[in-house]
Coordinates of C-alpha atoms in Angstrom, one line a residue:
M1 CA 84.0 -49.2 -4.9
N2 CA 86.6 -46.4 -5.2
I3 CA 84.1 -44.0 -3.6
I4 CA 84.4 -45.8 -0.2
S5 CA 87.6 -46.0 1.9
I6 CA 88.0 -48.0 5.1
Q7 CA 91.1 -48.0 7.2
N8 CA 91.8 -50.3 10.2
N9 CA 93.1 -49.0 13.5
L10 CA 92.0 -45.5 12.7
G11 CA 89.9 -45.2 15.8
I12 CA 86.8 -44.2 13.9
P13 CA 83.9 -46.7 13.7
K14 CA 83.7 -48.3 10.3
Y15 CA 80.1 -47.2 9.6
K16 CA 81.2 -43.6 10.1
Q17 CA 84.1 -44.1 7.7
I18 CA 81.5 -45.2 5.1
I19 CA 79.4 -42.1 5.7
A20 CA 82.5 -39.8 5.5
S21 CA 83.6 -41.5 2.3
I22 CA 80.2 -40.9 0.6
E23 CA 80.1 -37.4 1.8
S24 CA 83.6 -36.8 0.5
S25 CA 82.7 -38.2 -2.9
I26 CA 79.6 -36.0 -3.1
N27 CA 81.7 -33.0 -2.1
K28 CA 84.3 -33.8 -4.9
K29 CA 81.4 -34.3 -7.3
N30 CA 82.4 -38.0 -7.9
L31 CA 78.8 -38.7 -6.8
K32 CA 75.8 -36.7 -8.0
K33 CA 72.1 -36.9 -7.6
G34 CA 70.6 -40.1 -9.0
D35 CA 73.9 -42.1 -8.8
R36 CA 73.7 -45.6 -7.5
L37 CA 75.8 -46.7 -4.5
P38 CA 77.6 -50.0 -4.1
S39 CA 75.2 -52.7 -2.8
V40 CA 75.4 -53.7 0.9
N41 CA 76.8 -57.1 -0.1
K42 CA 79.6 -55.6 -2.3
V43 CA 80.7 -53.3 0.5
C44 CA 80.7 -56.2 3.0
L45 CA 82.8 -58.4 0.7
A46 CA 85.2 -55.6 -0.3
F47 CA 86.1 -54.6 3.3
S48 CA 85.2 -57.7 5.3
L49 CA 82.4 -55.9 7.1
S50 CA 79.2 -57.2 8.7
R51 CA 75.9 -56.3 7.0
D52 CA 74.8 -54.4 10.2
T53 CA 77.8 -52.1 9.8
V54 CA 77.0 -51.2 6.2
L55 CA 73.3 -50.9 6.9
Q56 CA 73.9 -48.6 9.9
A57 CA 75.8 -46.2 7.6
Y58 CA 73.2 -46.3 4.8
D59 CA 70.4 -45.9 7.3
E60 CA 71.9 -42.8 8.8
L61 CA 72.4 -41.3 5.3
K62 CA 68.9 -42.2 4.5
K63 CA 67.5 -40.5 7.6
R64 CA 69.5 -37.4 6.7
G65 CA 67.9 -37.3 3.3
I66 CA 71.1 -37.9 1.4
I67 CA 70.2 -41.3 -0.1
Y68 CA 67.1 -43.4 -0.7
A69 CA 66.4 -47.0 -1.3
I70 CA 64.4 -48.8 -4.1
P71 CA 63.5 -52.2 -2.8
G72 CA 65.2 -54.9 -4.9
K73 CA 67.4 -52.4 -6.8
G74 CA 69.6 -50.7 -4.2
Y75 CA 70.5 -47.3 -2.8
Y76 CA 70.7 -44.0 -4.7
I77 CA 71.8 -40.4 -4.1
K78 CA 68.8 -38.3 -3.3
S79 CA 70.5 -35.0 -2.3
V80 CA 73.9 -33.6 -2.4
E81 CA 73.2 -31.3 0.6
I82 CA 75.7 -33.0 2.9
T83 CA 75.8 -30.1 5.4
I84 CA 72.4 -31.3 6.8
K85 CA 73.4 -33.4 9.8
E86 CA 69.9 -33.9 11.2
R87 CA 66.5 -34.1 9.7
V88 CA 63.7 -33.5 12.2
F89 CA 60.1 -34.7 11.8
L90 CA 57.9 -32.2 13.7
L91 CA 54.3 -33.2 14.2
F92 CA 51.9 -30.6 15.6
D93 CA 48.2 -31.0 16.5
E94 CA 47.2 -27.8 14.8
L95 CA 48.5 -24.4 13.6
N96 CA 47.6 -21.5 15.8
N97 CA 49.4 -18.4 17.3
F98 CA 50.9 -20.4 20.2
K99 CA 52.2 -23.3 18.1
E100 CA 53.6 -20.8 15.6
D101 CA 55.6 -19.2 18.5
I102 CA 57.0 -22.7 19.4
Y103 CA 57.9 -23.5 15.8
I104 CA 59.6 -20.1 15.1
S105 CA 61.6 -20.3 18.3
F106 CA 62.6 -23.9 17.6
L107 CA 63.9 -23.0 14.1
R108 CA 65.7 -20.0 15.5
N109 CA 67.6 -22.1 18.0
I110 CA 68.2 -25.4 16.1
G111 CA 70.7 -24.0 13.6
E112 CA 71.2 -24.1 9.9
E113 CA 72.6 -27.7 9.7
V114 CA 69.3 -29.2 10.8
Q115 CA 66.4 -29.6 8.3
V116 CA 63.0 -29.4 10.0
D117 CA 59.8 -30.7 8.3
I118 CA 56.5 -29.8 10.0
F119 CA 53.3 -31.7 9.7
F120 CA 49.8 -31.3 11.2
Y121 CA 47.1 -33.9 12.1
Y122 CA 44.4 -31.6 13.5
F123 CA 43.4 -34.0 16.2
N124 CA 42.6 -36.7 13.6
T125 CA 43.8 -40.1 14.9
K126 CA 43.9 -41.6 11.4
V127 CA 46.0 -38.7 10.0
F128 CA 48.3 -38.9 13.1
K129 CA 49.0 -42.6 12.6
K130 CA 49.5 -42.3 8.8
L131 CA 52.0 -39.4 9.1
I132 CA 54.0 -41.4 11.7
N133 CA 53.9 -44.7 9.7
D134 CA 54.8 -43.0 6.4
N135 CA 57.8 -41.2 7.9
N136 CA 59.1 -43.9 10.2
G137 CA 62.8 -44.3 9.4
A138 CA 63.1 -41.2 7.2
Y139 CA 64.3 -38.8 9.9
T140 CA 67.0 -38.6 12.5
K141 CA 64.7 -37.1 15.2
Y142 CA 60.9 -37.2 15.8
I143 CA 59.3 -34.4 17.8
I144 CA 55.7 -35.1 18.5
M145 CA 52.8 -33.2 20.1
P146 CA 50.4 -36.1 21.0
T147 CA 47.7 -34.1 23.0
D148 CA 45.2 -36.5 24.6
L149 CA 44.9 -38.5 21.4
A150 CA 43.7 -42.1 21.9
D151 CA 46.3 -44.7 21.0
A152 CA 49.0 -42.1 20.5
A153 CA 51.5 -44.0 22.6
S154 CA 51.1 -47.3 20.7
C155 CA 51.8 -45.5 17.4
I156 CA 54.8 -43.5 18.8
N157 CA 56.3 -46.7 20.2
T158 CA 56.8 -47.9 16.6
L159 CA 59.4 -45.2 16.1
P160 CA 63.2 -45.6 17.0
V161 CA 63.0 -45.2 20.7
N162 CA 66.2 -43.1 21.1
E163 CA 65.1 -40.6 18.4
V164 CA 61.7 -39.5 19.9
Y165 CA 60.9 -36.3 21.8
I166 CA 57.5 -35.3 23.2
L167 CA 56.3 -31.7 23.1
D168 CA 53.6 -29.7 25.0
Q169 CA 51.7 -32.6 26.5
T170 CA 52.8 -36.0 27.8
S171 CA 51.2 -38.9 29.6
E172 CA 52.0 -41.9 31.8
A173 CA 52.3 -44.0 28.7
L174 CA 54.9 -41.7 27.2
K175 CA 56.9 -40.8 30.3
A176 CA 60.0 -42.8 29.1
Y177 CA 60.5 -40.3 26.3
P178 CA 62.4 -37.0 26.8
S179 CA 59.9 -34.1 26.8
V180 CA 59.3 -30.4 27.2
C181 CA 55.7 -30.1 28.3
Q182 CA 53.2 -28.2 30.3
N183 CA 51.9 -29.6 33.6
F184 CA 48.3 -28.5 33.1
P185 CA 46.8 -29.6 36.5
K186 CA 49.6 -28.0 38.4
D187 CA 49.8 -24.9 36.2
I188 CA 46.1 -23.9 36.5
Y189 CA 46.0 -24.8 40.2
D190 CA 49.0 -22.7 41.1
A191 CA 47.7 -19.8 38.9
L192 CA 44.3 -19.8 40.6
V193 CA 46.0 -19.9 44.0
K194 CA 48.0 -16.8 43.0
G195 CA 44.9 -15.1 41.9
K196 CA 42.8 -16.1 44.9
P197 CA 42.9 -12.6 46.6
K198 CA 41.0 -11.3 43.5
L199 CA 38.8 -14.4 43.1
D200 CA 37.6 -14.1 46.7
K201 CA 35.3 -11.1 45.7
Y202 CA 33.4 -13.4 43.3
N203 CA 30.6 -15.9 44.0
K204 CA 31.2 -18.6 41.5
L205 CA 33.9 -20.0 39.1
I206 CA 32.9 -21.4 35.8
M207 CA 35.1 -23.2 33.4
I208 CA 34.1 -23.4 29.7
F209 CA 35.6 -26.7 28.7
P210 CA 34.4 -28.2 25.4
G211 CA 36.7 -31.2 26.0
F212 CA 37.7 -31.7 22.3
R213 CA 41.1 -30.0 22.0
E214 CA 41.6 -28.8 25.5
P215 CA 43.9 -30.8 27.8
L216 CA 42.0 -32.7 30.4
G217 CA 44.5 -31.6 33.0
M218 CA 43.0 -28.1 32.8
K219 CA 39.7 -29.3 34.2
T220 CA 41.5 -31.5 36.8
G221 CA 43.5 -28.5 38.1
F222 CA 40.4 -26.2 38.2
L223 CA 38.3 -28.7 40.1
N224 CA 41.1 -29.5 42.6
F225 CA 41.4 -25.7 43.3
C226 CA 37.7 -25.2 43.7
N227 CA 37.4 -28.2 46.1
D228 CA 40.4 -27.3 48.2
F229 CA 39.3 -23.6 48.6
L230 CA 35.5 -24.3 48.7
F231 CA 34.6 -22.2 45.7
E232 CA 31.2 -22.8 44.1
N233 CA 32.0 -24.0 40.6
E234 CA 30.6 -25.3 37.4
V235 CA 32.1 -26.9 34.2
I236 CA 30.2 -26.3 31.0
T237 CA 30.9 -27.6 27.6
E238 CA 29.7 -24.5 25.7
F239 CA 28.7 -20.9 26.4
R240 CA 26.5 -19.9 23.5
E241 CA 23.7 -17.6 24.8
R242 CA 24.1 -18.3 28.5
E243 CA 23.2 -15.4 30.8
I244 CA 26.2 -14.0 32.7
K245 CA 25.3 -13.4 36.4
V246 CA 27.0 -10.8 38.6
G247 CA 29.7 -12.4 40.7
E248 CA 30.7 -15.0 38.2
V249 CA 34.3 -15.6 36.9
Y250 CA 34.8 -17.5 33.6
I251 CA 37.9 -19.5 33.1
I252 CA 38.2 -19.8 29.3
P253 CA 40.7 -22.1 27.5
N254 CA 39.3 -21.4 24.0
D255 CA 39.5 -17.9 22.4
R256 CA 36.2 -18.3 20.5
D257 CA 34.4 -18.7 23.8
L258 CA 36.3 -15.7 25.1
V259 CA 34.8 -13.6 22.3
R260 CA 31.3 -14.9 23.0
V261 CA 31.5 -14.1 26.7
I262 CA 32.7 -10.5 26.0
E263 CA 30.0 -10.0 23.4
K264 CA 27.3 -11.3 25.7
A265 CA 28.5 -9.1 28.6
K266 CA 28.3 -6.0 26.4
R267 CA 24.7 -6.9 25.5
Q268 CA 23.9 -7.3 29.2
D269 CA 25.7 -4.0 30.0
L270 CA 28.0 -5.7 32.5
K271 CA 31.4 -4.3 33.4
L272 CA 34.3 -6.7 33.1
G273 CA 36.5 -6.9 36.3
H274 CA 33.6 -5.4 38.4
D275 CA 30.4 -7.3 37.7
F276 CA 32.1 -10.4 36.5
G277 CA 35.6 -11.7 35.8
I278 CA 37.5 -13.5 33.1
I279 CA 40.7 -15.6 33.1
S280 CA 41.8 -16.7 29.6
Y281 CA 44.3 -19.4 28.8
N282 CA 47.4 -18.7 26.6
E283 CA 48.9 -15.3 26.2
T284 CA 48.6 -13.3 23.0
P285 CA 49.4 -9.6 22.3
L286 CA 45.7 -8.8 21.8
K287 CA 44.9 -9.9 25.3
K288 CA 47.0 -7.1 26.6
V289 CA 44.7 -4.5 25.1
V290 CA 41.2 -6.1 24.7
E291 CA 38.8 -4.7 27.2
N292 CA 41.7 -2.9 29.0
G293 CA 43.5 -6.2 29.5
I294 CA 42.5 -9.9 29.9
T295 CA 44.0 -11.9 32.7
T296 CA 45.7 -15.0 31.4
I297 CA 47.3 -18.3 32.5
S298 CA 50.1 -19.0 30.1
T299 CA 53.3 -20.9 29.5
N300 CA 56.2 -19.3 27.6
F301 CA 55.9 -20.9 24.2
E302 CA 59.1 -19.3 22.8
E303 CA 61.0 -20.8 25.7
M304 CA 59.4 -24.2 25.0
G305 CA 60.7 -24.2 21.5
K306 CA 64.2 -23.0 22.6
I307 CA 64.5 -25.7 25.3
M308 CA 63.5 -28.4 22.8
A309 CA 66.0 -27.2 20.2
K310 CA 68.8 -27.3 22.8
M311 CA 67.8 -30.8 24.0
V312 CA 67.9 -32.1 20.4
L313 CA 71.3 -30.5 19.7
S314 CA 72.9 -31.7 23.0
G315 CA 71.4 -35.2 22.8
K316 CA 70.3 -34.9 26.5
K317 CA 67.3 -37.0 27.5
Q318 CA 65.3 -35.0 30.0
N319 CA 61.7 -34.4 31.1
I320 CA 61.2 -30.7 31.5
E321 CA 58.1 -28.9 32.8
N322 CA 57.9 -25.6 30.9
K323 CA 57.1 -22.7 33.3
S324 CA 53.6 -21.2 33.5
S325 CA 52.4 -18.1 35.1
L326 CA 49.3 -15.9 35.9
I327 CA 49.4 -12.6 34.2
M328 CA 47.1 -10.3 36.1
R329 CA 45.1 -7.6 34.2
N330 CA 41.8 -5.7 34.6
S331 CA 39.5 -8.6 33.6
L332 CA 39.9 -9.9 37.2

């Protein structure tokens, strides 16, 4: 019990004094990896504390990765890295260039005292649920990219409510959680309005929307724009070997479809930006140079990561729409 010190009338909550005592003992090497801590009951009796107070201290140390529990045996030192004040569970739908930009920006802005563990579920509901269930209670913060996954909200609701943040896409069922997200219906609508002077020279707008990974809000915003401004339109689930007609504009969320459309246009000897148009979704360096420049609708992914890091560090609970813009190039 000499590793824990509690003082009355100190003005510091008792659970924080327990945490500070254990950190100090680790720092002085009185505790090392694998050592067992005093049981909850012993600490309660020694200092006349409630079980909730001791458990609060041990739970926080557990979330930070400093201690771990063996059911029926007690709590043990897991790590002596006491400089880690936060452990973040970061759950992405997939790894691609855009998500990598978010991740790198988040790491750059979160600081060295925060440990970030990243996981991927690749749009698999079972993997999503398992990763959340397996890591529930093991982290101080949970940042989750739920996409349009069915039952995402019910699974997320099992996590500590004050420790959850939503990234990239949110929903009505998740609106209570702080978030940094794109507003897909508004973003694509506003971008097409901005590009309307160019679009007016074309006859038809076609969105290639497989509907598997792409946010449903993209299609909603596209159809709202076409209806409001009386554009002939079509939504197709795949391009494959479709014949491109002069006067068509293709709105393409998926880069694989972007390549297919460009390849088909070359075989048909059509000139991009003259015979037909392309608007791609999500900016990449290559789109600046491919075919003399591809017009894109894109959010700022680096800014998204930066804003989320600042929100976690400050403890603020906000719902922030990450800005999106239309980047005009020769493909339109």
